[in-house]
Amino acid sequence: MAGKAIQTPVTPHSCANSSTKATMTTRPRLKEMARDWRGCSTAAMAWESTVFTPASFLGWLPSTTFEARFDDWDEIPAWAQDDYRDLDAYSIAVTTMEYGDTPDENGDIETTMLAEPNKPLLRSEMIEFLYHGLLFLPCYPTETAIAWGFDTDMPVIDGSTSTYPYTTTLFGTLFFNYTGHPAFPESHSKSYYSYDRLISGEANLLIISTKPTEDTLAKAKAAGVELELTPIAYDAMVFFTNSENPIDGLTMDQIRTIYVDNPYTNWQALGGPDAAFIPYCRNMDSGSQAQMEEFFLKGDEIHPDIRRETTSVSMASVLTDVANAYQEDPPAYALGYSIYYYYQAASQILLGQDDLKLLPINGVYPSDETIADGTYPLAGYNYAVVRTDEPEDSPARRMIDFLLSNDGQRCVQNAGFGPLYPVEW
């Protein structure tokens, strides 16, 4: 039925790569050579250099207005001068430095920098040039990218704010200089809007922390779109308060009552200390709101007074809002919620100290172990999401296969999330 979210199993994909050998060249060919080759293997650190076949997305250094410093500039062919200038601007041109015999009146030795365009390169010079030159190319694929076919085609990826580390880790695993890849997103659009982009066809793969909301499913149904969710990692919804708050946990029934009915003004009513109670919620178009709908609201709405007075507009601000709500006299503590692995990574960075603490829910403290074994009641998954009409063996579906592979689960762990199974290193 259109508009419903389903899950479908996937299987790994692989393909072979190819390589060619590098040869000696003269200096005017340097930039053309690096532009035509997409990367060198680790053997390039030695006397042998292996390079891969060209990739259509490979670019080159941006043109500069840098003033070339070559003293033999007039000997460089006119067609190669721009290339030499750009290379010199990044300090990767192959040059010869000549030094004078005596210092001048300031004690400086006169230097002459020569391009020597017609002088053949030594093999070691060529390898060093390729290695350093490729560091500045927009991007070139790793052997992993080639094996999975991502060297020629990558999916358009979007997702939740909390899952952006997946995307950066994926691209970093698949490409050197990955930020220069034309498909690399500078950020995610957040859960709600990334689902909109998937439904409209602007994105073809989401890496996301929440299932679609009822509103999103209605949009998908209206567009004749069905969404396919595949779990790729463990995660969970968590609640937190100020670390000074002595309360030792909440129940799911208490949380539902807090946010639907808003009856409490003091932590004593929840089994806590005599202190003002300040509940924070998230904005309607957030992934955390989707988790509230899934676990607690069940068709109800967050109380309008909470929505109006204490809404945190971002994943980062809910952490700082709760931390800043603390008062010592008279005492006041806040309550907020987020995603477990985002909280673990961001709370220390944003606050710089242990200003917050996670709360046990129904007596179970959230941890890697209780989330993975399902004993924590708000445990769940992060998902890779595609439309069900996404073609078989498309880059998006191959990316899901990759994420479920050992290499992909290593990316999950490196991104700071919980892999579905122990990975081999």
mmCIF file of C-alpha atoms in Angstrom, residues 10-13 142 144-145 147-148 150 154 166 169-171 173-174 232 395-412 421:
data_model
loop_
_atom_site.group_PDB
_atom_site.id
_atom_site.type_symbol
_atom_site.label_atom_id
_atom_site.label_comp_id
_atom_site.label_asym_id
_atom_site.label_seq_id
_atom_site.Cartn_x
_atom_site.Cartn_y
_atom_site.Cartn_z
ATOM 1 C CA VAL A 10 19.526 -7.149 1.070
ATOM 2 C CA THR A 11 22.622 -9.039 -0.102
ATOM 3 C CA PRO A 12 26.235 -7.864 -0.605
ATOM 4 C CA HIS A 13 27.577 -6.720 -3.954
ATOM 5 C CA THR A 142 39.709 3.922 -2.529
ATOM 6 C CA THR A 144 36.741 -0.258 -1.381
ATOM 7 C CA ALA A 145 34.831 2.252 -3.499
ATOM 8 C CA ALA A 147 35.065 -2.906 -5.400
ATOM 9 C CA TRP A 148 31.495 -1.756 -4.718
ATOM 10 C CA PHE A 150 30.971 3.710 -6.058
ATOM 11 C CA MET A 154 27.236 7.509 -5.753
ATOM 12 C CA TYR A 166 27.552 8.181 8.926
ATOM 13 C CA THR A 169 32.529 8.408 7.560
ATOM 14 C CA LEU A 170 31.154 6.662 4.458
ATOM 15 C CA PHE A 171 32.620 9.219 2.086
ATOM 16 C CA THR A 173 36.092 5.452 3.714
ATOM 17 C CA LEU A 174 35.277 5.442 0.015
ATOM 18 C CA ILE A 232 21.766 -0.571 9.788
ATOM 19 C CA PRO A 395 23.929 2.956 -6.142
ATOM 20 C CA ALA A 396 21.409 3.484 -3.324
ATOM 21 C CA ARG A 397 20.661 -0.229 -2.972
ATOM 22 C CA ARG A 398 24.347 -1.116 -3.250
ATOM 23 C CA MET A 399 25.035 1.381 -0.451
ATOM 24 C CA ILE A 400 22.573 -0.476 1.776
ATOM 25 C CA ASP A 401 24.359 -3.731 0.931
ATOM 26 C CA PHE A 402 27.639 -2.073 1.807
ATOM 27 C CA LEU A 403 26.322 -0.733 5.127
ATOM 28 C CA LEU A 404 25.286 -4.261 6.106
ATOM 29 C CA SER A 405 28.672 -5.713 5.157
ATOM 30 C CA ASN A 406 31.600 -5.960 7.548
ATOM 31 C CA ASP A 407 33.230 -2.882 5.961
ATOM 32 C CA GLY A 408 29.982 -0.968 6.293
ATOM 33 C CA GLN A 409 29.478 -1.957 9.908
ATOM 34 C CA ARG A 410 33.010 -0.762 10.589
ATOM 35 C CA CYS A 411 31.864 2.586 9.195
ATOM 36 C CA VAL A 412 28.918 2.438 11.591
ATOM 37 C CA TYR A 421 27.058 -7.401 14.928
#
